[in-house]
């Protein structure tokens, strides 16, 4: 029986040694896998940086478009006035930044960054909702989805803010985008 125990112990020891060797010295496939994972992480990081850069470019282009639209409207008004064609003036919408600035005058310490930010303290939410309502009332050309994108919120948050302040959006504006 001692011989059987010794053989069993030898077999177990050999098995333990082989498992230990596999764990301590991983095969080349694991090294290759780890290298590929590292490469994929680097690619993912690069893609994230590209997305951030593209978003910044898009915001810049959107600002440029808005500025050009305002300049076109200004020049059209000027041309109609100077030529005396009797044509109706181009209706210029007030920029959102001006509307929000007018609302935030009554809320010292609250900035545009706070309005679009994630914090939800009572004074910030009140200012945020009042900004949303003011922009909604003054800019009839914007849909609830547009307002949501501007304020970095879902359109349902805009609906909630309007409802909280006694404003009920019309069906046409919600579904078709208002007067465009």
CSV table of N, CA and C in Angstrom, one decimal:
chain,number,residue,atom,x,y,z
A,1,UNK,N,0.8,-1.2,0.0
A,1,UNK,CA,0.0,0.0,0.0
A,1,UNK,C,0.9,1.3,0.0
A,2,UNK,N,2.0,1.2,0.6
A,2,UNK,CA,2.9,2.4,0.6
A,2,UNK,C,3.4,2.7,-0.8
A,3,UNK,N,3.5,1.6,-1.5
A,3,UNK,CA,4.0,1.9,-2.9
A,3,UNK,C,2.9,2.6,-3.7
A,4,UNK,N,1.6,2.2,-3.5
A,4,UNK,CA,0.5,2.8,-4.2
A,4,UNK,C,0.4,4.3,-3.8
A,5,UNK,N,0.5,4.6,-2.5
A,5,UNK,CA,0.5,5.9,-2.0
A,5,UNK,C,1.6,6.7,-2.6
A,6,UNK,N,2.8,6.2,-2.7
A,6,UNK,CA,3.9,6.9,-3.2
A,6,UNK,C,3.7,7.2,-4.7
A,7,UNK,N,3.2,6.2,-5.5
A,7,UNK,CA,2.9,6.4,-6.9
A,7,UNK,C,1.8,7.5,-7.1
A,8,UNK,N,0.8,7.4,-6.2
A,8,UNK,CA,-0.3,8.4,-6.3
A,8,UNK,C,0.2,9.8,-5.9
A,9,UNK,N,1.1,9.9,-4.9
A,9,UNK,CA,1.7,11.2,-4.6
A,9,UNK,C,2.6,11.7,-5.7
A,10,UNK,N,3.3,10.8,-6.4
A,10,UNK,CA,4.1,11.2,-7.5
A,10,UNK,C,3.3,11.7,-8.7
A,11,UNK,N,2.2,11.0,-8.9
A,11,UNK,CA,1.3,11.4,-10.0
A,11,UNK,C,0.7,12.8,-9.7
A,12,UNK,N,0.2,13.0,-8.4
A,12,UNK,CA,-0.4,14.3,-8.0
A,12,UNK,C,0.7,15.4,-8.1
A,13,UNK,N,1.9,15.1,-7.7
A,13,UNK,CA,3.0,16.1,-7.7
A,13,UNK,C,3.3,16.5,-9.2
A,14,UNK,N,3.3,15.5,-10.0
A,14,UNK,CA,3.6,15.8,-11.5
A,14,UNK,C,2.5,16.6,-12.1
A,15,UNK,N,1.2,16.3,-11.7
A,15,UNK,CA,0.1,17.0,-12.2
A,15,UNK,C,0.1,18.5,-11.7
A,16,UNK,N,0.4,18.6,-10.4
A,16,UNK,CA,0.5,20.0,-9.8
A,16,UNK,C,1.7,20.8,-10.4
A,17,UNK,N,2.8,20.1,-10.7
A,17,UNK,CA,3.9,20.8,-11.3
A,17,UNK,C,3.5,21.3,-12.7
A,18,UNK,N,2.8,20.5,-13.5
A,18,UNK,CA,2.4,20.9,-14.8
A,18,UNK,C,1.4,22.0,-14.8
A,19,UNK,N,0.4,22.0,-13.9
A,19,UNK,CA,-0.5,23.1,-13.7
A,19,UNK,C,0.2,24.4,-13.3
A,20,UNK,N,1.1,24.3,-12.4
A,20,UNK,CA,1.9,25.4,-12.0
A,20,UNK,C,2.7,26.0,-13.1
A,21,UNK,N,3.3,25.1,-13.9
A,21,UNK,CA,4.1,25.6,-15.1
A,21,UNK,C,3.2,26.3,-16.1
A,22,UNK,N,2.0,25.8,-16.3
A,22,UNK,CA,1.0,26.5,-17.3
A,22,UNK,C,0.6,27.8,-16.7
A,23,UNK,N,0.3,27.9,-15.4
A,23,UNK,CA,-0.1,29.2,-14.8
A,23,UNK,C,1.0,30.2,-14.8
A,24,UNK,N,2.2,29.8,-14.5
A,24,UNK,CA,3.3,30.7,-14.3
A,24,UNK,C,3.9,31.1,-15.7
A,25,UNK,N,3.7,30.3,-16.7
A,25,UNK,CA,4.3,30.6,-18.0
A,25,UNK,C,3.2,30.4,-19.0
A,26,UNK,N,2.4,31.4,-19.2
A,26,UNK,CA,1.2,31.3,-20.1
A,26,UNK,C,1.7,31.0,-21.6
A,27,UNK,N,0.9,30.3,-22.3
A,27,UNK,CA,1.3,30.0,-23.7
A,27,UNK,C,1.3,31.3,-24.5
A,28,UNK,N,1.9,31.2,-25.7
A,28,UNK,CA,2.1,32.3,-26.6
A,28,UNK,C,0.7,32.8,-27.0
A,29,UNK,N,-0.3,32.0,-27.0
A,29,UNK,CA,-1.6,32.5,-27.5
A,29,UNK,C,-2.2,33.5,-26.5
A,30,UNK,N,-1.9,33.4,-25.2
A,30,UNK,CA,-2.4,34.4,-24.3
A,30,UNK,C,-1.6,35.7,-24.4
A,31,UNK,N,-0.3,35.5,-24.7
A,31,UNK,CA,0.5,36.7,-24.9
A,31,UNK,C,0.0,37.5,-26.2
A,32,UNK,N,-0.3,36.7,-27.2
A,32,UNK,CA,-0.8,37.3,-28.4
A,32,UNK,C,-2.2,38.0,-28.2
A,33,UNK,N,-3.0,37.3,-27.4
A,33,UNK,CA,-4.4,37.9,-27.1
A,33,UNK,C,-4.2,39.2,-26.3
A,34,UNK,N,-3.3,39.2,-25.3
A,34,UNK,CA,-3.1,40.4,-24.5
A,34,UNK,C,-2.5,41.5,-25.4
A,35,UNK,N,-1.7,41.2,-26.4
A,35,UNK,CA,-1.2,42.2,-27.3
A,35,UNK,C,-2.3,42.8,-28.2
A,36,UNK,N,-3.2,41.9,-28.6
A,36,UNK,CA,-4.3,42.3,-29.5
A,36,UNK,C,-5.2,43.2,-28.7
A,37,UNK,N,-5.5,42.8,-27.4
A,37,UNK,CA,-6.4,43.6,-26.5
A,37,UNK,C,-5.8,45.0,-26.3
A,38,UNK,N,-4.5,45.1,-26.1
A,38,UNK,CA,-3.8,46.3,-25.9
A,38,UNK,C,-4.0,47.2,-27.2
A,39,UNK,N,-3.8,46.6,-28.3
A,39,UNK,CA,-3.9,47.3,-29.6
A,39,UNK,C,-5.3,47.8,-29.8
A,40,UNK,N,-6.3,47.0,-29.4
A,40,UNK,CA,-7.7,47.4,-29.6
A,40,UNK,C,-8.1,48.5,-28.6
A,41,UNK,N,-7.5,48.5,-27.4
A,41,UNK,CA,-7.7,49.6,-26.4
A,41,UNK,C,-7.2,50.9,-27.0
A,42,UNK,N,-6.0,50.8,-27.6
A,42,UNK,CA,-5.4,52.0,-28.2
A,42,UNK,C,-6.2,52.6,-29.3
A,43,UNK,N,-6.7,51.6,-30.1
A,43,UNK,CA,-7.6,52.1,-31.3
A,43,UNK,C,-8.9,52.7,-30.7
A,44,UNK,N,-9.4,52.1,-29.7
A,44,UNK,CA,-10.7,52.7,-29.1
A,44,UNK,C,-10.4,54.1,-28.5
A,45,UNK,N,-9.3,54.2,-27.9
A,45,UNK,CA,-8.9,55.5,-27.3
A,45,UNK,C,-8.8,56.6,-28.4
A,46,UNK,N,-8.1,56.2,-29.5
A,46,UNK,CA,-7.9,57.1,-30.7
A,46,UNK,C,-9.3,57.5,-31.3
A,47,UNK,N,-10.2,56.5,-31.4
A,47,UNK,CA,-11.5,56.7,-32.0
A,47,UNK,C,-12.3,57.7,-31.1
A,48,UNK,N,-12.1,57.5,-29.8
A,48,UNK,CA,-12.8,58.4,-28.8
A,48,UNK,C,-12.3,59.9,-29.0
A,49,UNK,N,-11.0,60.0,-29.2
A,49,UNK,CA,-10.4,61.4,-29.4
A,49,UNK,C,-10.9,61.9,-30.7
A,50,UNK,N,-11.1,61.1,-31.8
A,50,UNK,CA,-11.6,61.6,-33.0
A,50,UNK,C,-13.0,62.0,-32.9
A,51,UNK,N,-13.8,61.3,-32.2
A,51,UNK,CA,-15.2,61.7,-32.0
A,51,UNK,C,-15.3,63.0,-31.3
A,52,UNK,N,-14.5,63.2,-30.2
A,52,UNK,CA,-14.5,64.5,-29.5
A,52,UNK,C,-14.1,65.6,-30.5
A,53,UNK,N,-13.1,65.4,-31.3
A,53,UNK,CA,-12.7,66.4,-32.2
A,53,UNK,C,-13.8,66.7,-33.2
A,54,UNK,N,-14.4,65.7,-33.7
A,54,UNK,CA,-15.5,65.9,-34.7
A,54,UNK,C,-16.7,66.7,-34.1
A,55,UNK,N,-17.0,66.3,-32.9
A,55,UNK,CA,-18.1,67.0,-32.2
A,55,UNK,C,-17.8,68.5,-32.0
A,56,UNK,N,-16.5,68.8,-31.7
A,56,UNK,CA,-16.1,70.2,-31.6
A,56,UNK,C,-16.2,70.9,-32.9
A,57,UNK,N,-15.8,70.2,-34.0
A,57,UNK,CA,-15.9,70.8,-35.3
A,57,UNK,C,-17.3,71.1,-35.7
A,58,UNK,N,-18.2,70.1,-35.4
A,58,UNK,CA,-19.6,70.3,-35.7
A,58,UNK,C,-20.2,71.5,-35.0
A,59,UNK,N,-19.9,71.6,-33.7
A,59,UNK,CA,-20.4,72.8,-32.9
A,59,UNK,C,-19.9,74.1,-33.5
A,60,UNK,N,-18.6,74.1,-33.9
A,60,UNK,CA,-18.1,75.3,-34.5
A,60,UNK,C,-18.8,75.6,-35.9
A,61,UNK,N,-19.0,74.6,-36.7
A,61,UNK,CA,-19.7,74.8,-37.9
A,61,UNK,C,-21.2,75.3,-37.7
A,62,UNK,N,-21.8,74.7,-36.7
A,62,UNK,CA,-23.2,75.2,-36.4
A,62,UNK,C,-23.2,76.6,-36.0
A,63,UNK,N,-22.2,77.1,-35.2
A,63,UNK,CA,-22.1,78.5,-34.8
A,63,UNK,C,-21.9,79.3,-36.0
A,64,UNK,N,-21.0,78.9,-36.9
A,64,UNK,CA,-20.7,79.7,-38.1
A,64,UNK,C,-22.0,79.8,-39.0
A,65,UNK,N,-22.7,78.7,-39.1
A,65,UNK,CA,-24.0,78.7,-39.9
A,65,UNK,C,-25.0,79.7,-39.3
A,66,UNK,N,-25.1,79.7,-37.9
A,66,UNK,CA,-26.0,80.6,-37.3
A,66,UNK,C,-25.6,82.1,-37.5
A,67,UNK,N,-24.3,82.3,-37.4
A,67,UNK,CA,-23.8,83.7,-37.6
A,67,UNK,C,-24.0,84.1,-39.1
A,68,UNK,N,-23.8,83.2,-40.0
A,68,UNK,CA,-24.1,83.6,-41.4
A,68,UNK,C,-25.5,83.8,-41.7
A,69,UNK,N,-26.4,83.0,-41.1
A,69,UNK,CA,-27.8,83.2,-41.2
A,69,UNK,C,-28.2,84.6,-40.7
A,70,UNK,N,-27.7,85.0,-39.5
A,70,UNK,CA,-28.0,86.3,-39.0
A,70,UNK,C,-27.5,87.4,-39.9
A,71,UNK,N,-26.3,87.2,-40.4
A,71,UNK,CA,-25.7,88.2,-41.3
A,71,UNK,C,-26.6,88.3,-42.6
A,72,UNK,N,-27.0,87.2,-43.1
A,72,UNK,CA,-27.9,87.3,-44.3
A,72,UNK,C,-29.2,88.0,-44.0
A,73,UNK,N,-29.8,87.7,-42.9
A,73,UNK,CA,-31.0,88.4,-42.5
A,73,UNK,C,-30.8,89.9,-42.3
A,74,UNK,N,-29.7,90.2,-41.7
A,74,UNK,CA,-29.4,91.7,-41.5
A,74,UNK,C,-29.2,92.3,-42.9
A,75,UNK,N,-28.4,91.7,-43.8
A,75,UNK,CA,-28.2,92.3,-45.1
A,75,UNK,C,-29.5,92.4,-45.9
A,76,UNK,N,-30.4,91.4,-45.8
A,76,UNK,CA,-31.6,91.4,-46.5
A,76,UNK,C,-32.5,92.6,-46.0
A,77,UNK,N,-32.5,92.7,-44.6
A,77,UNK,CA,-33.3,93.9,-44.1
A,77,UNK,C,-32.7,95.2,-44.6
A,78,UNK,N,-31.4,95.3,-44.6
A,78,UNK,CA,-30.8,96.5,-45.0
A,78,UNK,C,-31.1,96.8,-46.5
A,79,UNK,N,-31.0,95.8,-47.3
A,79,UNK,CA,-31.3,95.9,-48.8
A,79,UNK,C,-32.8,96.3,-49.0
A,80,UNK,N,-33.7,95.7,-48.3
A,80,UNK,CA,-35.1,96.0,-48.4
A,80,UNK,C,-35.4,97.5,-48.0
A,81,UNK,N,-34.7,97.9,-46.9
A,81,UNK,CA,-34.9,99.2,-46.4
A,81,UNK,C,-34.4,100.3,-47.4
A,82,UNK,N,-33.1,100.0,-47.9
A,82,UNK,CA,-32.5,101.0,-48.8
A,82,UNK,C,-33.1,101.1,-50.1
A,83,UNK,N,-33.6,100.0,-50.6
A,83,UNK,CA,-34.1,99.9,-52.0
A,83,UNK,C,-35.6,100.4,-52.0
A,84,UNK,N,-36.3,100.2,-50.9
A,84,UNK,CA,-37.7,100.6,-50.8
A,84,UNK,C,-38.6,99.8,-51.7
A,85,UNK,N,-38.3,98.5,-51.8
A,85,UNK,CA,-39.2,97.6,-52.6
A,85,UNK,C,-40.5,97.4,-52.0
A,86,UNK,N,-40.7,97.7,-50.7
A,86,UNK,CA,-42.0,97.5,-50.1
A,86,UNK,C,-42.2,96.0,-49.8
A,87,UNK,N,-41.1,95.3,-49.8
A,87,UNK,CA,-41.3,93.9,-49.4
A,87,UNK,C,-41.2,93.7,-47.9
A,88,UNK,N,-41.8,92.7,-47.4
A,88,UNK,CA,-41.9,92.5,-46.0
A,88,UNK,C,-40.4,92.2,-45.5
A,89,UNK,N,-40.2,92.7,-44.3
A,89,UNK,CA,-38.9,92.5,-43.6
A,89,UNK,C,-38.7,91.0,-43.3
A,90,UNK,N,-37.5,90.6,-43.3
A,90,UNK,CA,-37.1,89.3,-42.9
A,90,UNK,C,-37.2,89.2,-41.4
A,91,UNK,N,-38.0,88.3,-40.8
A,91,UNK,CA,-38.1,88.2,-39.4
A,91,UNK,C,-36.9,87.5,-38.8
A,92,UNK,N,-36.2,88.3,-38.0
A,92,UNK,CA,-35.0,87.7,-37.4
A,92,UNK,C,-35.4,87.2,-36.0
A,93,UNK,N,-35.0,86.0,-35.7
A,93,UNK,CA,-35.2,85.5,-34.4
A,93,UNK,C,-34.1,85.9,-33.5
A,94,UNK,N,-34.4,86.2,-32.3
A,94,UNK,CA,-33.4,86.5,-31.3
A,94,UNK,C,-32.5,85.3,-31.0
A,95,UNK,N,-31.2,85.4,-30.9
A,95,UNK,CA,-30.4,84.3,-30.6
A,95,UNK,C,-30.7,83.7,-29.2
A,96,UNK,N,-30.6,82.4,-29.1
A,96,UNK,CA,-30.9,81.7,-27.8
A,96,UNK,C,-30.0,82.3,-26.7
A,97,UNK,N,-28.8,82.6,-27.0
A,97,UNK,CA,-27.9,83.1,-26.0
A,97,UNK,C,-28.4,84.4,-25.3
A,98,UNK,N,-29.0,85.2,-26.1
A,98,UNK,CA,-29.6,86.5,-25.6
A,98,UNK,C,-30.8,86.2,-24.7
A,99,UNK,N,-31.7,85.3,-25.2
A,99,UNK,CA,-32.9,84.9,-24.4
A,99,UNK,C,-32.5,84.3,-23.1
A,100,UNK,N,-31.5,83.4,-23.1
A,100,UNK,CA,-31.1,82.8,-21.8
A,100,UNK,C,-30.4,83.8,-20.9
A,101,UNK,N,-29.6,84.7,-21.5
A,101,UNK,CA,-28.9,85.8,-20.7
A,101,UNK,C,-30.0,86.7,-20.0
A,102,UNK,N,-31.1,87.0,-20.7
A,102,UNK,CA,-32.1,87.8,-20.1
A,102,UNK,C,-32.8,87.1,-18.9
A,103,UNK,N,-33.0,85.8,-19.0
A,103,UNK,CA,-33.6,85.0,-17.9
A,103,UNK,C,-32.6,84.9,-16.8
A,104,UNK,N,-31.3,84.7,-17.1
A,104,UNK,CA,-30.3,84.5,-16.0
A,104,UNK,C,-30.0,85.7,-15.3
A,105,UNK,N,-30.4,86.9,-15.8
A,105,UNK,CA,-30.2,88.1,-15.0
A,105,UNK,C,-30.8,88.0,-13.6
A,106,UNK,N,-32.0,87.4,-13.6
A,106,UNK,CA,-32.7,87.3,-12.4
A,106,UNK,C,-32.2,86.1,-11.5
A,107,UNK,N,-31.2,85.4,-11.9
A,107,UNK,CA,-30.6,84.3,-11.2
A,107,UNK,C,-29.1,84.4,-11.1
A,108,UNK,N,-28.7,85.3,-10.1
A,108,UNK,CA,-27.3,85.5,-10.0
A,108,UNK,C,-26.5,84.2,-9.7
A,109,UNK,N,-25.3,84.1,-10.3
A,109,UNK,CA,-24.5,83.0,-10.0
A,109,UNK,C,-24.8,81.8,-10.9
A,110,UNK,N,-25.8,81.8,-11.7
A,110,UNK,CA,-26.2,80.7,-12.6
A,110,UNK,C,-25.7,81.1,-14.0
A,111,UNK,N,-24.9,80.2,-14.6
A,111,UNK,CA,-24.4,80.5,-15.9
A,111,UNK,C,-25.0,79.5,-16.9
A,112,UNK,N,-24.6,79.7,-18.2
A,112,UNK,CA,-25.1,78.8,-19.3
A,112,UNK,C,-24.5,77.4,-19.0
A,113,UNK,N,-23.3,77.3,-18.5
A,113,UNK,CA,-22.7,76.0,-18.1
A,113,UNK,C,-23.6,75.3,-17.1
A,114,UNK,N,-24.1,76.0,-16.1
A,114,UNK,CA,-25.0,75.4,-15.1
A,114,UNK,C,-26.3,75.0,-15.7
A,115,UNK,N,-26.8,75.8,-16.7
A,115,UNK,CA,-28.1,75.4,-17.3
A,115,UNK,C,-28.0,74.1,-18.1
A,116,UNK,N,-26.9,73.9,-18.8
A,116,UNK,CA,-26.8,72.7,-19.6
A,116,UNK,C,-26.1,71.6,-18.8
A,117,UNK,N,-25.6,71.9,-17.6
A,117,UNK,CA,-24.9,70.9,-16.9
A,117,UNK,C,-25.8,69.9,-16.2
A,118,UNK,N,-25.1,68.9,-15.5
A,118,UNK,CA,-25.9,67.8,-15.0
A,118,UNK,C,-26.4,68.0,-13.6
A,119,UNK,N,-26.0,69.1,-12.9
A,119,UNK,CA,-26.4,69.3,-11.5
A,119,UNK,C,-27.9,69.6,-11.5
A,120,UNK,N,-28.6,69.2,-10.4
A,120,UNK,CA,-30.0,69.4,-10.3
A,120,UNK,C,-30.4,69.9,-8.9
A,121,UNK,N,-29.7,70.9,-8.5
A,121,UNK,CA,-30.1,71.6,-7.3
A,121,UNK,C,-31.3,72.5,-7.6
A,122,UNK,N,-32.1,72.8,-6.6
A,122,UNK,CA,-33.4,73.5,-6.8
A,122,UNK,C,-33.2,74.8,-7.6
A,123,UNK,N,-32.2,75.6,-7.2
A,123,UNK,CA,-32.1,76.9,-7.8
A,123,UNK,C,-31.6,76.8,-9.3
A,124,UNK,N,-30.8,75.8,-9.6
A,124,UNK,CA,-30.4,75.6,-11.0
A,124,UNK,C,-31.5,75.0,-11.8
A,125,UNK,N,-32.3,74.1,-11.3
A,125,UNK,CA,-33.4,73.5,-12.0
A,125,UNK,C,-34.5,74.6,-12.4
A,126,UNK,N,-34.7,75.5,-11.4
A,126,UNK,CA,-35.7,76.6,-11.6
A,126,UNK,C,-35.2,77.5,-12.8
A,127,UNK,N,-33.9,77.9,-12.7
A,127,UNK,CA,-33.4,78.7,-13.7
A,127,UNK,C,-33.4,78.0,-15.1
A,128,UNK,N,-33.0,76.7,-15.1
A,128,UNK,CA,-33.0,75.9,-16.3
A,128,UNK,C,-34.4,75.9,-16.9
A,129,UNK,N,-35.4,75.6,-16.1
A,129,UNK,CA,-36.8,75.5,-16.6
A,129,UNK,C,-37.2,76.9,-17.2
A,130,UNK,N,-36.9,77.9,-16.5
A,130,UNK,CA,-37.3,79.2,-16.9
A,130,UNK,C,-36.7,79.6,-18.3
A,131,UNK,N,-35.4,79.2,-18.4
A,131,UNK,CA,-34.7,79.4,-19.7
A,131,UNK,C,-35.4,78.6,-20.8
A,132,UNK,N,-35.7,77.3,-20.5
A,132,UNK,CA,-36.4,76.5,-21.5
A,132,UNK,C,-37.7,77.1,-21.9
A,133,UNK,N,-38.5,77.6,-21.0
A,133,UNK,CA,-39.8,78.2,-21.2
A,133,UNK,C,-39.6,79.5,-22.1
A,134,UNK,N,-38.7,80.3,-21.7
A,134,UNK,CA,-38.5,81.5,-22.4
A,134,UNK,C,-38.1,81.3,-23.9
A,135,UNK,N,-37.2,80.3,-24.1
A,135,UNK,CA,-36.7,80.0,-25.4
A,135,UNK,C,-37.9,79.4,-26.2
A,136,UNK,N,-38.7,78.5,-25.6
A,136,UNK,CA,-39.8,77.9,-26.2
A,136,UNK,C,-40.8,79.0,-26.7
A,137,UNK,N,-41.1,80.0,-25.8
A,137,UNK,CA,-42.1,81.0,-26.2
A,137,UNK,C,-41.6,81.9,-27.3
A,138,UNK,N,-40.3,82.2,-27.3
A,138,UNK,CA,-39.8,83.2,-28.2
A,138,UNK,C,-39.4,82.6,-29.5
A,139,UNK,N,-38.9,81.4,-29.5
A,139,UNK,CA,-38.4,80.8,-30.7
A,139,UNK,C,-39.4,79.7,-31.2
A,140,UNK,N,-40.4,80.2,-32.0
A,140,UNK,CA,-41.4,79.2,-32.5
A,140,UNK,C,-40.9,78.3,-33.6
A,141,UNK,N,-39.7,78.6,-34.1
A,141,UNK,CA,-39.1,77.8,-35.2
A,141,UNK,C,-38.4,76.6,-34.6
A,142,UNK,N,-38.3,76.4,-33.3
A,142,UNK,CA,-37.6,75.3,-32.8
A,142,UNK,C,-38.6,74.2,-32.3
A,143,UNK,N,-38.3,73.0,-32.5
A,143,UNK,CA,-39.1,71.9,-32.0
A,143,UNK,C,-38.7,71.5,-30.6
A,144,UNK,N,-39.4,70.7,-30.0
A,144,UNK,CA,-39.1,70.2,-28.6
A,144,UNK,C,-37.8,69.4,-28.7
A,145,UNK,N,-37.6,68.7,-29.8
A,145,UNK,CA,-36.3,67.9,-29.9
A,145,UNK,C,-35.1,68.9,-30.1
A,146,UNK,N,-35.3,70.0,-30.9
A,146,UNK,CA,-34.3,71.0,-31.0
A,146,UNK,C,-33.9,71.6,-29.7
A,147,UNK,N,-35.0,72.0,-28.9
A,147,UNK,CA,-34.7,72.6,-27.6
A,147,UNK,C,-34.0,71.6,-26.7
A,148,UNK,N,-34.4,70.3,-26.8
A,148,UNK,CA,-33.7,69.3,-26.0
A,148,UNK,C,-32.2,69.2,-26.3
A,149,UNK,N,-31.9,69.3,-27.6
A,149,UNK,CA,-30.5,69.3,-28.0
A,149,UNK,C,-29.7,70.5,-27.5
A,150,UNK,N,-30.4,71.6,-27.6
A,150,UNK,CA,-29.8,72.9,-27.2
A,150,UNK,C,-29.4,72.8,-25.7
A,151,UNK,N,-30.4,72.3,-24.9
A,151,UNK,CA,-30.2,72.3,-23.4
A,151,UNK,C,-29.6,71.0,-23.0
A,152,UNK,N,-29.2,70.1,-23.9
A,152,UNK,CA,-28.6,68.8,-23.6
A,152,UNK,C,-29.5,68.0,-22.7
A,153,UNK,N,-30.7,67.9,-23.1
A,153,UNK,CA,-31.7,67.2,-22.3
A,153,UNK,C,-32.6,66.5,-23.4
A,154,UNK,N,-33.4,65.5,-22.9
A,154,UNK,CA,-34.4,64.9,-23.7
A,154,UNK,C,-35.6,65.8,-23.9
A,155,UNK,N,-36.3,65.6,-25.0
A,155,UNK,CA,-37.5,66.5,-25.2
A,155,UNK,C,-38.5,66.4,-24.1
A,156,UNK,N,-38.6,65.2,-23.5
A,156,UNK,CA,-39.5,65.1,-22.4
A,156,UNK,C,-39.2,66.0,-21.2
A,157,UNK,N,-38.0,66.3,-21.0
A,157,UNK,CA,-37.6,67.3,-19.9
A,157,UNK,C,-38.1,68.6,-20.3
A,158,UNK,N,-38.1,69.0,-21.6
A,158,UNK,CA,-38.6,70.3,-22.0
A,158,UNK,C,-40.1,70.3,-21.8
A,159,UNK,N,-40.8,69.2,-22.1
A,159,UNK,CA,-42.3,69.1,-21.8
A,159,UNK,C,-42.6,69.3,-20.4
A,160,UNK,N,-41.8,68.6,-19.5
A,160,UNK,CA,-42.0,68.7,-18.1
A,160,UNK,C,-41.8,70.2,-17.6
A,161,UNK,N,-40.8,70.8,-18.1
A,161,UNK,CA,-40.6,72.2,-17.7
A,161,UNK,C,-41.7,73.1,-18.2
A,162,UNK,N,-42.2,72.9,-19.4
A,162,UNK,CA,-43.3,73.7,-19.9
A,162,UNK,C,-44.6,73.4,-19.1
A,163,UNK,N,-44.8,72.2,-18.8
A,163,UNK,CA,-46.0,71.8,-18.0
A,163,UNK,C,-45.9,72.4,-16.6
A,164,UNK,N,-44.8,72.4,-16.0
A,164,UNK,CA,-44.6,73.0,-14.6
A,164,UNK,C,-44.8,74.5,-14.6
A,165,UNK,N,-44.6,75.1,-15.7
A,165,UNK,CA,-44.8,76.6,-15.7
A,165,UNK,C,-46.1,77.0,-16.5
A,166,UNK,N,-47.0,76.0,-16.6
A,166,UNK,CA,-48.3,76.3,-17.2
A,166,UNK,C,-48.4,76.5,-18.7
A,167,UNK,N,-47.4,76.0,-19.4
A,167,UNK,CA,-47.3,76.1,-20.9
A,167,UNK,C,-47.6,74.7,-21.4
A,168,UNK,N,-48.5,74.6,-22.3
A,168,UNK,CA,-48.8,73.3,-23.0
A,168,UNK,C,-48.5,73.5,-24.5
A,169,UNK,N,-47.5,72.8,-25.0
A,169,UNK,CA,-47.2,72.9,-26.4
A,169,UNK,C,-48.3,72.4,-27.3
A,170,UNK,N,-48.4,73.1,-28.4
A,170,UNK,CA,-49.4,72.7,-29.4
A,170,UNK,C,-49.0,71.5,-30.1
A,171,UNK,N,-50.0,70.7,-30.6
A,171,UNK,CA,-49.8,69.5,-31.3
A,171,UNK,C,-48.9,69.7,-32.5
A,172,UNK,N,-49.2,70.7,-33.3
A,172,UNK,CA,-48.5,71.0,-34.5
A,172,UNK,C,-47.0,71.2,-34.3
A,173,UNK,N,-46.7,71.9,-33.2
A,173,UNK,CA,-45.3,72.2,-33.0
A,173,UNK,C,-44.6,71.0,-32.5
A,174,UNK,N,-45.2,70.1,-31.8
A,174,UNK,CA,-44.5,68.9,-31.3
A,174,UNK,C,-44.2,68.0,-32.5
A,175,UNK,N,-45.2,67.8,-33.3
A,175,UNK,CA,-45.0,66.8,-34.4
A,175,UNK,C,-44.4,67.3,-35.6
A,176,UNK,N,-44.7,68.5,-36.0
A,176,UNK,CA,-44.2,68.9,-37.3
A,176,UNK,C,-43.0,69.9,-37.2
A,177,UNK,N,-42.7,70.4,-36.0
A,177,UNK,CA,-41.6,71.3,-35.9
A,177,UNK,C,-42.0,72.7,-35.9
A,178,UNK,N,-43.3,73.0,-35.8
A,178,UNK,CA,-43.7,74.4,-35.6
A,178,UNK,C,-43.7,75.1,-37.0
A,179,UNK,N,-43.7,76.4,-36.9
A,179,UNK,CA,-43.7,77.2,-38.1
A,179,UNK,C,-42.4,77.3,-38.7
A,180,UNK,N,-42.2,76.7,-39.8
A,180,UNK,CA,-40.9,76.7,-40.5
A,180,UNK,C,-41.0,77.3,-41.8
